[in-house]
Amino acid sequence: MSRLPVIPTLLVALAVATMIALGIWQLQRKDQKDAMLSRYESAVGLPAVVWPTVPDPAALPLFRRSSLNCVRVVKIETVSGSNAADKAGFAHIATCQTGEAGGPNAKVAFGWSERPQAPKWGGGPVKGIIAPSGAQLIKLVSTDAVEGLDILAEPSPSQIPNNHLLYAIQWFIFAAAATIIYILAVRKRSKAS
């Protein structure tokens, strides 16, 4: 039997070890995500909180009820969204100033429509549920109807995916495939010698 090529074997072993480590990391992330989702589920029924003007990324009050006063609408954007009847369409999200003298901005998802044209909305007091919102971290999803629009679907922790187990399995399959392919390549090489 011929000897294994040293450098290719080391490279494949390093790649396989990295893939296994990534799979284990994804399993750890799954446990962390499960705990986070459980925390969010328990927040659903808790009392309302004051709208955080400067949200703490480590302690976001997601899925809690809150309210704010949209003093001035800075802009309105339209994105895909669902209404309370789970019909697909467009969610209308306003960037609002919440203070009289150009105070901090807040995102407010204020309604749903079948068409993408942004409606006119002048702001005012808004009650709703705090939901995740990308770079802004949080937005307030209104639970009150705005004239001419339907109410948006209420945000729920069940809308946050937890795919870490699938990612872990994927990394373990990659590691197994790399190992099998390398073994077959070495066998083919040794038979050719």
JSON list of C-alpha atoms in Angstrom, two decimals:
[
{"chain": "A", "resi": 1, "resn": "MET", "atom": "CA", "xyz": [0.00, 0.00, 0.00]},
{"chain": "A", "resi": 2, "resn": "SER", "atom": "CA", "xyz": [1.33, 3.42, -0.94]},
{"chain": "A", "resi": 3, "resn": "ARG", "atom": "CA", "xyz": [1.73, 6.19, 1.57]},
{"chain": "A", "resi": 4, "resn": "LEU", "atom": "CA", "xyz": [-0.78, 9.00, 1.85]},
{"chain": "A", "resi": 5, "resn": "PRO", "atom": "CA", "xyz": [0.30, 12.29, 0.28]},
{"chain": "A", "resi": 6, "resn": "VAL", "atom": "CA", "xyz": [1.17, 14.48, 3.26]},
{"chain": "A", "resi": 7, "resn": "ILE", "atom": "CA", "xyz": [0.15, 17.99, 2.18]},
{"chain": "A", "resi": 8, "resn": "PRO", "atom": "CA", "xyz": [-3.19, 17.06, 0.51]},
{"chain": "A", "resi": 9, "resn": "THR", "atom": "CA", "xyz": [-4.06, 14.85, 3.51]},
{"chain": "A", "resi": 10, "resn": "LEU", "atom": "CA", "xyz": [-3.33, 17.69, 5.94]},
{"chain": "A", "resi": 11, "resn": "LEU", "atom": "CA", "xyz": [-5.38, 20.14, 3.87]},
{"chain": "A", "resi": 12, "resn": "VAL", "atom": "CA", "xyz": [-8.37, 17.78, 3.68]},
{"chain": "A", "resi": 13, "resn": "ALA", "atom": "CA", "xyz": [-8.08, 16.95, 7.41]},
{"chain": "A", "resi": 14, "resn": "LEU", "atom": "CA", "xyz": [-8.00, 20.68, 8.21]},
{"chain": "A", "resi": 15, "resn": "ALA", "atom": "CA", "xyz": [-11.02, 21.33, 5.97]},
{"chain": "A", "resi": 16, "resn": "VAL", "atom": "CA", "xyz": [-12.98, 18.43, 7.52]},
{"chain": "A", "resi": 17, "resn": "ALA", "atom": "CA", "xyz": [-12.09, 19.57, 11.05]},
{"chain": "A", "resi": 18, "resn": "THR", "atom": "CA", "xyz": [-13.25, 23.10, 10.18]},
{"chain": "A", "resi": 19, "resn": "MET", "atom": "CA", "xyz": [-16.57, 21.78, 8.81]},
{"chain": "A", "resi": 20, "resn": "ILE", "atom": "CA", "xyz": [-17.14, 19.67, 11.93]},
{"chain": "A", "resi": 21, "resn": "ALA", "atom": "CA", "xyz": [-16.33, 22.68, 14.14]},
{"chain": "A", "resi": 22, "resn": "LEU", "atom": "CA", "xyz": [-18.83, 24.78, 12.16]},
{"chain": "A", "resi": 23, "resn": "GLY", "atom": "CA", "xyz": [-21.45, 22.06, 12.64]},
{"chain": "A", "resi": 24, "resn": "ILE", "atom": "CA", "xyz": [-20.86, 22.01, 16.40]},
{"chain": "A", "resi": 25, "resn": "TRP", "atom": "CA", "xyz": [-21.01, 25.82, 16.48]},
{"chain": "A", "resi": 26, "resn": "GLN", "atom": "CA", "xyz": [-24.38, 25.73, 14.68]},
{"chain": "A", "resi": 27, "resn": "LEU", "atom": "CA", "xyz": [-25.68, 23.27, 17.31]},
{"chain": "A", "resi": 28, "resn": "GLN", "atom": "CA", "xyz": [-24.61, 25.71, 20.03]},
{"chain": "A", "resi": 29, "resn": "ARG", "atom": "CA", "xyz": [-26.30, 28.57, 18.13]},
{"chain": "A", "resi": 30, "resn": "LYS", "atom": "CA", "xyz": [-29.48, 26.46, 17.95]},
{"chain": "A", "resi": 31, "resn": "ASP", "atom": "CA", "xyz": [-29.55, 26.19, 21.75]},
{"chain": "A", "resi": 32, "resn": "GLN", "atom": "CA", "xyz": [-29.00, 29.95, 22.08]},
{"chain": "A", "resi": 33, "resn": "LYS", "atom": "CA", "xyz": [-31.75, 30.68, 19.54]},
{"chain": "A", "resi": 34, "resn": "ASP", "atom": "CA", "xyz": [-34.15, 28.29, 21.33]},
{"chain": "A", "resi": 35, "resn": "ALA", "atom": "CA", "xyz": [-33.56, 30.19, 24.59]},
{"chain": "A", "resi": 36, "resn": "MET", "atom": "CA", "xyz": [-34.06, 33.54, 22.86]},
{"chain": "A", "resi": 37, "resn": "LEU", "atom": "CA", "xyz": [-37.30, 32.41, 21.19]},
{"chain": "A", "resi": 38, "resn": "SER", "atom": "CA", "xyz": [-38.56, 31.05, 24.51]},
{"chain": "A", "resi": 39, "resn": "ARG", "atom": "CA", "xyz": [-37.82, 34.45, 26.10]},
{"chain": "A", "resi": 40, "resn": "TYR", "atom": "CA", "xyz": [-39.72, 36.19, 23.30]},
{"chain": "A", "resi": 41, "resn": "GLU", "atom": "CA", "xyz": [-42.69, 33.79, 23.66]},
{"chain": "A", "resi": 42, "resn": "SER", "atom": "CA", "xyz": [-42.92, 34.61, 27.36]},
{"chain": "A", "resi": 43, "resn": "ALA", "atom": "CA", "xyz": [-42.79, 38.37, 26.58]},
{"chain": "A", "resi": 44, "resn": "VAL", "atom": "CA", "xyz": [-45.98, 38.23, 24.49]},
{"chain": "A", "resi": 45, "resn": "GLY", "atom": "CA", "xyz": [-48.34, 38.41, 27.48]},
{"chain": "A", "resi": 46, "resn": "LEU", "atom": "CA", "xyz": [-46.33, 40.82, 29.63]},
{"chain": "A", "resi": 47, "resn": "PRO", "atom": "CA", "xyz": [-47.52, 44.38, 30.36]},
{"chain": "A", "resi": 48, "resn": "ALA", "atom": "CA", "xyz": [-46.73, 47.22, 27.96]},
{"chain": "A", "resi": 49, "resn": "VAL", "atom": "CA", "xyz": [-43.34, 48.94, 28.11]},
{"chain": "A", "resi": 50, "resn": "VAL", "atom": "CA", "xyz": [-42.26, 52.51, 27.42]},
{"chain": "A", "resi": 51, "resn": "TRP", "atom": "CA", "xyz": [-40.98, 52.88, 23.86]},
{"chain": "A", "resi": 52, "resn": "PRO", "atom": "CA", "xyz": [-37.16, 52.77, 24.04]},
{"chain": "A", "resi": 53, "resn": "THR", "atom": "CA", "xyz": [-35.85, 55.85, 22.26]},
{"chain": "A", "resi": 54, "resn": "VAL", "atom": "CA", "xyz": [-32.37, 54.30, 22.20]},
{"chain": "A", "resi": 55, "resn": "PRO", "atom": "CA", "xyz": [-32.82, 50.50, 22.05]},
{"chain": "A", "resi": 56, "resn": "ASP", "atom": "CA", "xyz": [-30.25, 48.34, 23.83]},
{"chain": "A", "resi": 57, "resn": "PRO", "atom": "CA", "xyz": [-29.23, 45.65, 21.30]},
{"chain": "A", "resi": 58, "resn": "ALA", "atom": "CA", "xyz": [-28.55, 43.22, 24.17]},
{"chain": "A", "resi": 59, "resn": "ALA", "atom": "CA", "xyz": [-32.02, 43.64, 25.71]},
{"chain": "A", "resi": 60, "resn": "LEU", "atom": "CA", "xyz": [-34.54, 44.45, 23.01]},
{"chain": "A", "resi": 61, "resn": "PRO", "atom": "CA", "xyz": [-38.15, 44.42, 24.32]},
{"chain": "A", "resi": 62, "resn": "LEU", "atom": "CA", "xyz": [-39.38, 42.46, 21.32]},
{"chain": "A", "resi": 63, "resn": "PHE", "atom": "CA", "xyz": [-43.01, 41.33, 21.16]},
{"chain": "A", "resi": 64, "resn": "ARG", "atom": "CA", "xyz": [-44.01, 43.62, 24.04]},
{"chain": "A", "resi": 65, "resn": "ARG", "atom": "CA", "xyz": [-46.84, 46.09, 23.69]},
{"chain": "A", "resi": 66, "resn": "SER", "atom": "CA", "xyz": [-45.82, 49.76, 23.61]},
{"chain": "A", "resi": 67, "resn": "SER", "atom": "CA", "xyz": [-46.86, 53.15, 22.28]},
{"chain": "A", "resi": 68, "resn": "LEU", "atom": "CA", "xyz": [-45.27, 56.30, 20.95]},
{"chain": "A", "resi": 69, "resn": "ASN", "atom": "CA", "xyz": [-46.21, 59.64, 19.49]},
{"chain": "A", "resi": 70, "resn": "CYS", "atom": "CA", "xyz": [-45.21, 60.15, 15.86]},
{"chain": "A", "resi": 71, "resn": "VAL", "atom": "CA", "xyz": [-44.76, 63.93, 15.94]},
{"chain": "A", "resi": 72, "resn": "ARG", "atom": "CA", "xyz": [-43.62, 64.20, 12.32]},
{"chain": "A", "resi": 73, "resn": "VAL", "atom": "CA", "xyz": [-43.49, 61.65, 9.50]},
{"chain": "A", "resi": 74, "resn": "VAL", "atom": "CA", "xyz": [-40.03, 61.90, 7.90]},
{"chain": "A", "resi": 75, "resn": "LYS", "atom": "CA", "xyz": [-40.66, 59.35, 5.14]},
{"chain": "A", "resi": 76, "resn": "ILE", "atom": "CA", "xyz": [-42.85, 56.38, 4.28]},
{"chain": "A", "resi": 77, "resn": "GLU", "atom": "CA", "xyz": [-41.57, 53.19, 2.69]},
{"chain": "A", "resi": 78, "resn": "THR", "atom": "CA", "xyz": [-43.51, 50.23, 1.37]},
{"chain": "A", "resi": 79, "resn": "VAL", "atom": "CA", "xyz": [-42.38, 46.62, 1.75]},
{"chain": "A", "resi": 80, "resn": "SER", "atom": "CA", "xyz": [-44.06, 43.24, 1.34]},
{"chain": "A", "resi": 81, "resn": "GLY", "atom": "CA", "xyz": [-46.23, 42.25, 4.28]},
{"chain": "A", "resi": 82, "resn": "SER", "atom": "CA", "xyz": [-49.38, 40.47, 5.43]},
{"chain": "A", "resi": 83, "resn": "ASN", "atom": "CA", "xyz": [-52.57, 41.74, 6.97]},
{"chain": "A", "resi": 84, "resn": "ALA", "atom": "CA", "xyz": [-54.36, 40.32, 10.01]},
{"chain": "A", "resi": 85, "resn": "ALA", "atom": "CA", "xyz": [-56.18, 37.86, 7.71]},
{"chain": "A", "resi": 86, "resn": "ASP", "atom": "CA", "xyz": [-52.74, 36.61, 6.49]},
{"chain": "A", "resi": 87, "resn": "LYS", "atom": "CA", "xyz": [-53.27, 38.00, 2.98]},
{"chain": "A", "resi": 88, "resn": "ALA", "atom": "CA", "xyz": [-50.08, 39.00, 1.16]},
{"chain": "A", "resi": 89, "resn": "GLY", "atom": "CA", "xyz": [-49.70, 42.61, 0.08]},
{"chain": "A", "resi": 90, "resn": "PHE", "atom": "CA", "xyz": [-47.80, 45.67, 1.22]},
{"chain": "A", "resi": 91, "resn": "ALA", "atom": "CA", "xyz": [-46.87, 46.99, 4.65]},
{"chain": "A", "resi": 92, "resn": "HIS", "atom": "CA", "xyz": [-46.44, 50.74, 4.98]},
{"chain": "A", "resi": 93, "resn": "ILE", "atom": "CA", "xyz": [-43.68, 51.81, 7.37]},
{"chain": "A", "resi": 94, "resn": "ALA", "atom": "CA", "xyz": [-43.10, 55.39, 8.46]},
{"chain": "A", "resi": 95, "resn": "THR", "atom": "CA", "xyz": [-39.93, 56.86, 9.87]},
{"chain": "A", "resi": 96, "resn": "CYS", "atom": "CA", "xyz": [-41.22, 59.19, 12.58]},
{"chain": "A", "resi": 97, "resn": "GLN", "atom": "CA", "xyz": [-39.67, 61.84, 14.76]},
{"chain": "A", "resi": 98, "resn": "THR", "atom": "CA", "xyz": [-40.81, 61.17, 18.31]},
{"chain": "A", "resi": 99, "resn": "GLY", "atom": "CA", "xyz": [-39.67, 64.44, 19.90]},
{"chain": "A", "resi": 100, "resn": "GLU", "atom": "CA", "xyz": [-40.73, 68.03, 19.33]},
{"chain": "A", "resi": 101, "resn": "ALA", "atom": "CA", "xyz": [-37.28, 69.40, 18.49]},
{"chain": "A", "resi": 102, "resn": "GLY", "atom": "CA", "xyz": [-36.23, 66.75, 15.97]},
{"chain": "A", "resi": 103, "resn": "GLY", "atom": "CA", "xyz": [-36.04, 64.01, 18.61]},
{"chain": "A", "resi": 104, "resn": "PRO", "atom": "CA", "xyz": [-35.00, 60.46, 17.86]},
{"chain": "A", "resi": 105, "resn": "ASN", "atom": "CA", "xyz": [-36.54, 58.61, 14.95]},
{"chain": "A", "resi": 106, "resn": "ALA", "atom": "CA", "xyz": [-38.69, 55.51, 15.26]},
{"chain": "A", "resi": 107, "resn": "LYS", "atom": "CA", "xyz": [-40.05, 53.09, 12.66]},
{"chain": "A", "resi": 108, "resn": "VAL", "atom": "CA", "xyz": [-43.82, 52.60, 12.72]},
{"chain": "A", "resi": 109, "resn": "ALA", "atom": "CA", "xyz": [-45.55, 49.95, 10.60]},
{"chain": "A", "resi": 110, "resn": "PHE", "atom": "CA", "xyz": [-48.94, 51.62, 10.41]},
{"chain": "A", "resi": 111, "resn": "GLY", "atom": "CA", "xyz": [-50.99, 49.64, 7.90]},
{"chain": "A", "resi": 112, "resn": "TRP", "atom": "CA", "xyz": [-51.45, 47.22, 5.03]},
{"chain": "A", "resi": 113, "resn": "SER", "atom": "CA", "xyz": [-52.83, 47.51, 1.50]},
{"chain": "A", "resi": 114, "resn": "GLU", "atom": "CA", "xyz": [-53.12, 45.38, -1.62]},
{"chain": "A", "resi": 115, "resn": "ARG", "atom": "CA", "xyz": [-51.33, 48.01, -3.69]},
{"chain": "A", "resi": 116, "resn": "PRO", "atom": "CA", "xyz": [-47.79, 49.34, -3.19]},
{"chain": "A", "resi": 117, "resn": "GLN", "atom": "CA", "xyz": [-48.60, 53.06, -3.39]},
{"chain": "A", "resi": 118, "resn": "ALA", "atom": "CA", "xyz": [-47.64, 54.66, -0.09]},
{"chain": "A", "resi": 119, "resn": "PRO", "atom": "CA", "xyz": [-50.67, 56.26, 1.55]},
{"chain": "A", "resi": 120, "resn": "LYS", "atom": "CA", "xyz": [-50.66, 59.63, 3.21]},
{"chain": "A", "resi": 121, "resn": "TRP", "atom": "CA", "xyz": [-50.38, 59.40, 6.98]},
{"chain": "A", "resi": 122, "resn": "GLY", "atom": "CA", "xyz": [-49.73, 62.33, 9.26]},
{"chain": "A", "resi": 123, "resn": "GLY", "atom": "CA", "xyz": [-48.59, 60.44, 12.33]},
{"chain": "A", "resi": 124, "resn": "GLY", "atom": "CA", "xyz": [-49.94, 60.88, 15.85]},
{"chain": "A", "resi": 125, "resn": "PRO", "atom": "CA", "xyz": [-50.24, 58.55, 18.83]},
{"chain": "A", "resi": 126, "resn": "VAL", "atom": "CA", "xyz": [-49.64, 54.88, 17.94]},
{"chain": "A", "resi": 127, "resn": "LYS", "atom": "CA", "xyz": [-50.23, 51.74, 20.01]},
{"chain": "A", "resi": 128, "resn": "GLY", "atom": "CA", "xyz": [-48.76, 48.46, 18.91]},
{"chain": "A", "resi": 129, "resn": "ILE", "atom": "CA", "xyz": [-46.31, 45.62, 19.34]},
{"chain": "A", "resi": 130, "resn": "ILE", "atom": "CA", "xyz": [-42.52, 45.95, 19.16]},
{"chain": "A", "resi": 131, "resn": "ALA", "atom": "CA", "xyz": [-41.02, 43.86, 16.36]},
{"chain": "A", "resi": 132, "resn": "PRO", "atom": "CA", "xyz": [-37.51, 43.34, 14.90]},
{"chain": "A", "resi": 133, "resn": "SER", "atom": "CA", "xyz": [-36.47, 45.84, 12.21]},
{"chain": "A", "resi": 134, "resn": "GLY", "atom": "CA", "xyz": [-33.03, 45.35, 10.70]},
{"chain": "A", "resi": 135, "resn": "ALA", "atom": "CA", "xyz": [-30.58, 48.24, 11.18]},
{"chain": "A", "resi": 136, "resn": "GLN", "atom": "CA", "xyz": [-33.11, 50.23, 13.21]},
{"chain": "A", "resi": 137, "resn": "LEU", "atom": "CA", "xyz": [-33.33, 47.16, 15.55]},
{"chain": "A", "resi": 138, "resn": "ILE", "atom": "CA", "xyz": [-37.01, 47.68, 16.40]},
{"chain": "A", "resi": 139, "resn": "LYS", "atom": "CA", "xyz": [-40.22, 49.03, 14.94]},
{"chain": "A", "resi": 140, "resn": "LEU", "atom": "CA", "xyz": [-43.69, 49.49, 16.36]},
{"chain": "A", "resi": 141, "resn": "VAL", "atom": "CA", "xyz": [-46.35, 47.52, 14.48]},
{"chain": "A", "resi": 142, "resn": "SER", "atom": "CA", "xyz": [-49.63, 49.36, 14.95]},
{"chain": "A", "resi": 143, "resn": "THR", "atom": "CA", "xyz": [-52.57, 47.38, 16.30]},
{"chain": "A", "resi": 144, "resn": "ASP", "atom": "CA", "xyz": [-55.03, 50.17, 15.43]},
{"chain": "A", "resi": 145, "resn": "ALA", "atom": "CA", "xyz": [-56.60, 50.71, 12.04]},
{"chain": "A", "resi": 146, "resn": "VAL", "atom": "CA", "xyz": [-55.52, 53.70, 9.95]},
{"chain": "A", "resi": 147, "resn": "GLU", "atom": "CA", "xyz": [-58.10, 55.11, 7.55]},
{"chain": "A", "resi": 148, "resn": "GLY", "atom": "CA", "xyz": [-57.95, 53.39, 4.17]},
{"chain": "A", "resi": 149, "resn": "LEU", "atom": "CA", "xyz": [-55.64, 50.60, 5.37]},
{"chain": "A", "resi": 150, "resn": "ASP", "atom": "CA", "xyz": [-56.03, 47.19, 6.96]},
{"chain": "A", "resi": 151, "resn": "ILE", "atom": "CA", "xyz": [-54.34, 46.21, 10.20]},
{"chain": "A", "resi": 152, "resn": "LEU", "atom": "CA", "xyz": [-51.04, 44.40, 9.73]},
{"chain": "A", "resi": 153, "resn": "ALA", "atom": "CA", "xyz": [-50.50, 40.84, 10.96]},
{"chain": "A", "resi": 154, "resn": "GLU", "atom": "CA", "xyz": [-49.31, 40.96, 14.56]},
{"chain": "A", "resi": 155, "resn": "PRO", "atom": "CA", "xyz": [-45.62, 40.17, 14.91]},
{"chain": "A", "resi": 156, "resn": "SER", "atom": "CA", "xyz": [-44.92, 36.84, 16.56]},
{"chain": "A", "resi": 157, "resn": "PRO", "atom": "CA", "xyz": [-41.80, 34.98, 17.73]},
{"chain": "A", "resi": 158, "resn": "SER", "atom": "CA", "xyz": [-42.92, 32.11, 15.48]},
{"chain": "A", "resi": 159, "resn": "GLN", "atom": "CA", "xyz": [-41.97, 34.30, 12.48]},
{"chain": "A", "resi": 160, "resn": "ILE", "atom": "CA", "xyz": [-38.29, 34.15, 13.48]},
{"chain": "A", "resi": 161, "resn": "PRO", "atom": "CA", "xyz": [-36.63, 31.14, 11.84]},
{"chain": "A", "resi": 162, "resn": "ASN", "atom": "CA", "xyz": [-34.36, 28.77, 13.74]},
{"chain": "A", "resi": 163, "resn": "ASN", "atom": "CA", "xyz": [-32.49, 26.90, 11.00]},
{"chain": "A", "resi": 164, "resn": "HIS", "atom": "CA", "xyz": [-29.34, 26.16, 12.98]},
{"chain": "A", "resi": 165, "resn": "LEU", "atom": "CA", "xyz": [-29.99, 22.40, 13.21]},
{"chain": "A", "resi": 166, "resn": "LEU", "atom": "CA", "xyz": [-30.28, 22.23, 9.41]},
{"chain": "A", "resi": 167, "resn": "TYR", "atom": "CA", "xyz": [-27.08, 24.25, 9.04]},
{"chain": "A", "resi": 168, "resn": "ALA", "atom": "CA", "xyz": [-25.30, 21.88, 11.44]},
{"chain": "A", "resi": 169, "resn": "ILE", "atom": "CA", "xyz": [-26.46, 18.83, 9.51]},
{"chain": "A", "resi": 170, "resn": "GLN", "atom": "CA", "xyz": [-25.33, 20.51, 6.30]},
{"chain": "A", "resi": 171, "resn": "TRP", "atom": "CA", "xyz": [-21.80, 21.08, 7.67]},
{"chain": "A", "resi": 172, "resn": "PHE", "atom": "CA", "xyz": [-21.59, 17.46, 8.91]},
{"chain": "A", "resi": 173, "resn": "ILE", "atom": "CA", "xyz": [-22.68, 16.22, 5.45]},
{"chain": "A", "resi": 174, "resn": "PHE", "atom": "CA", "xyz": [-20.03, 18.41, 3.81]},
{"chain": "A", "resi": 175, "resn": "ALA", "atom": "CA", "xyz": [-17.40, 16.94, 6.16]},
{"chain": "A", "resi": 176, "resn": "ALA", "atom": "CA", "xyz": [-18.50, 13.38, 5.40]},
{"chain": "A", "resi": 177, "resn": "ALA", "atom": "CA", "xyz": [-18.59, 14.06, 1.65]},
{"chain": "A", "resi": 178, "resn": "ALA", "atom": "CA", "xyz": [-15.11, 15.62, 1.66]},
{"chain": "A", "resi": 179, "resn": "THR", "atom": "CA", "xyz": [-13.75, 12.62, 3.58]},
{"chain": "A", "resi": 180, "resn": "ILE", "atom": "CA", "xyz": [-15.36, 10.07, 1.23]},
{"chain": "A", "resi": 181, "resn": "ILE", "atom": "CA", "xyz": [-14.24, 11.92, -1.90]},
{"chain": "A", "resi": 182, "resn": "TYR", "atom": "CA", "xyz": [-10.68, 12.14, -0.58]},
{"chain": "A", "resi": 183, "resn": "ILE", "atom": "CA", "xyz": [-10.57, 8.43, 0.33]},
{"chain": "A", "resi": 184, "resn": "LEU", "atom": "CA", "xyz": [-11.88, 7.49, -3.13]},
{"chain": "A", "resi": 185, "resn": "ALA", "atom": "CA", "xyz": [-9.30, 9.79, -4.79]},
{"chain": "A", "resi": 186, "resn": "VAL", "atom": "CA", "xyz": [-6.45, 8.26, -2.76]},
{"chain": "A", "resi": 187, "resn": "ARG", "atom": "CA", "xyz": [-7.63, 4.70, -3.62]},
{"chain": "A", "resi": 188, "resn": "LYS", "atom": "CA", "xyz": [-7.84, 5.57, -7.31]},
{"chain": "A", "resi": 189, "resn": "ARG", "atom": "CA", "xyz": [-4.33, 7.06, -7.16]},
{"chain": "A", "resi": 190, "resn": "SER", "atom": "CA", "xyz": [-2.88, 4.02, -5.38]},
{"chain": "A", "resi": 191, "resn": "LYS", "atom": "CA", "xyz": [-4.48, 1.63, -7.93]},
{"chain": "A", "resi": 192, "resn": "ALA", "atom": "CA", "xyz": [-3.01, 3.69, -10.78]},
{"chain": "A", "resi": 193, "resn": "SER", "atom": "CA", "xyz": [0.49, 3.45, -9.23]}
]
